[in-house]
């Protein structure tokens, strides 16, 4: 990688790889980590919270979402 960084993939309900329902979050998260200048038009925090509400009927707090995405 350009910046020689290693990122730990977030774990929400299950691993973010196929055949998980959370797979769409993985490519969005990875895109923002690898190319933030190209993928800064959406908030990963909002995407994660909306996903949890839609798929799990769970209201994820902003504070918990930040911890899951390691934003704290």
mmCIF file of C-alpha atoms in Angstrom:
data_model
loop_
_atom_site.group_PDB
_atom_site.id
_atom_site.type_symbol
_atom_site.label_atom_id
_atom_site.label_comp_id
_atom_site.label_asym_id
_atom_site.label_seq_id
_atom_site.Cartn_x
_atom_site.Cartn_y
_atom_site.Cartn_z
ATOM 1 C CA UNK A 1 0.000 0.000 0.000
ATOM 2 C CA UNK A 2 0.964 3.542 -0.625
ATOM 3 C CA UNK A 3 0.999 4.556 3.050
ATOM 4 C CA UNK A 4 2.189 1.189 4.377
ATOM 5 C CA UNK A 5 -0.823 0.851 6.668
ATOM 6 C CA UNK A 6 -2.743 -2.237 7.649
ATOM 7 C CA UNK A 7 -6.415 -1.869 8.525
ATOM 8 C CA UNK A 8 -8.431 -4.279 10.607
ATOM 9 C CA UNK A 9 -11.777 -4.960 8.966
ATOM 10 C CA UNK A 10 -14.739 -3.995 11.198
ATOM 11 C CA UNK A 11 -16.864 -6.765 12.658
ATOM 12 C CA UNK A 12 -20.503 -5.837 13.121
ATOM 13 C CA UNK A 13 -22.776 -8.861 12.991
ATOM 14 C CA UNK A 14 -20.615 -11.166 10.892
ATOM 15 C CA UNK A 15 -17.409 -11.068 8.849
ATOM 16 C CA UNK A 16 -17.548 -8.628 5.936
ATOM 17 C CA UNK A 17 -16.874 -11.141 3.187
ATOM 18 C CA UNK A 18 -19.134 -13.307 1.019
ATOM 19 C CA UNK A 19 -21.588 -14.867 1.679
ATOM 20 C CA UNK A 20 -22.363 -12.318 4.402
ATOM 21 C CA UNK A 21 -25.211 -9.807 4.076
ATOM 22 C CA UNK A 22 -22.683 -7.228 5.257
ATOM 23 C CA UNK A 23 -20.492 -7.686 2.156
ATOM 24 C CA UNK A 24 -21.655 -4.388 0.538
ATOM 25 C CA UNK A 25 -20.230 -2.547 3.549
ATOM 26 C CA UNK A 26 -16.818 -4.111 2.938
ATOM 27 C CA UNK A 27 -16.226 -2.692 -0.506
ATOM 28 C CA UNK A 28 -17.426 0.774 0.552
ATOM 29 C CA UNK A 29 -15.202 0.725 3.637
ATOM 30 C CA UNK A 30 -12.179 -0.576 1.695
ATOM 31 C CA UNK A 31 -12.682 2.004 -1.060
ATOM 32 C CA UNK A 32 -12.640 4.852 1.464
ATOM 33 C CA UNK A 33 -9.538 3.484 3.184
ATOM 34 C CA UNK A 34 -7.597 2.952 -0.049
ATOM 35 C CA UNK A 35 -8.781 6.002 -2.010
ATOM 36 C CA UNK A 36 -10.237 8.602 0.356
ATOM 37 C CA UNK A 37 -9.841 11.341 -2.266
ATOM 38 C CA UNK A 38 -12.236 9.480 -4.597
ATOM 39 C CA UNK A 39 -14.744 8.098 -2.091
ATOM 40 C CA UNK A 40 -15.344 10.970 0.309
ATOM 41 C CA UNK A 41 -18.861 11.674 -0.986
ATOM 42 C CA UNK A 42 -20.567 9.348 1.517
ATOM 43 C CA UNK A 43 -20.317 8.777 5.240
ATOM 44 C CA UNK A 44 -19.368 5.240 6.218
ATOM 45 C CA UNK A 45 -20.804 5.983 9.641
ATOM 46 C CA UNK A 46 -24.220 6.775 8.138
ATOM 47 C CA UNK A 47 -24.058 3.769 5.792
ATOM 48 C CA UNK A 48 -23.342 1.426 8.704
ATOM 49 C CA UNK A 49 -26.116 2.851 10.878
ATOM 50 C CA UNK A 50 -28.641 2.709 8.021
ATOM 51 C CA UNK A 51 -27.592 -0.861 7.190
ATOM 52 C CA UNK A 52 -28.095 -2.044 10.781
ATOM 53 C CA UNK A 53 -31.511 -0.418 10.909
ATOM 54 C CA UNK A 54 -32.628 -1.844 7.546
ATOM 55 C CA UNK A 55 -31.257 -5.382 7.815
ATOM 56 C CA UNK A 56 -31.249 -6.027 11.565
ATOM 57 C CA UNK A 57 -34.002 -3.636 12.704
ATOM 58 C CA UNK A 58 -31.448 -2.322 15.183
ATOM 59 C CA UNK A 59 -30.855 1.331 15.991
ATOM 60 C CA UNK A 60 -27.049 1.535 16.162
ATOM 61 C CA UNK A 61 -25.878 4.582 18.097
ATOM 62 C CA UNK A 62 -23.372 6.926 16.515
ATOM 63 C CA UNK A 63 -20.968 6.288 19.380
ATOM 64 C CA UNK A 64 -21.141 2.477 18.908
ATOM 65 C CA UNK A 65 -20.816 2.807 15.130
ATOM 66 C CA UNK A 66 -17.646 4.887 15.584
ATOM 67 C CA UNK A 67 -16.183 2.174 17.809
ATOM 68 C CA UNK A 68 -17.021 -0.534 15.275
ATOM 69 C CA UNK A 69 -15.389 1.484 12.503
ATOM 70 C CA UNK A 70 -12.461 2.335 14.784
ATOM 71 C CA UNK A 71 -13.062 6.063 14.428
ATOM 72 C CA UNK A 72 -12.539 6.922 18.099
#
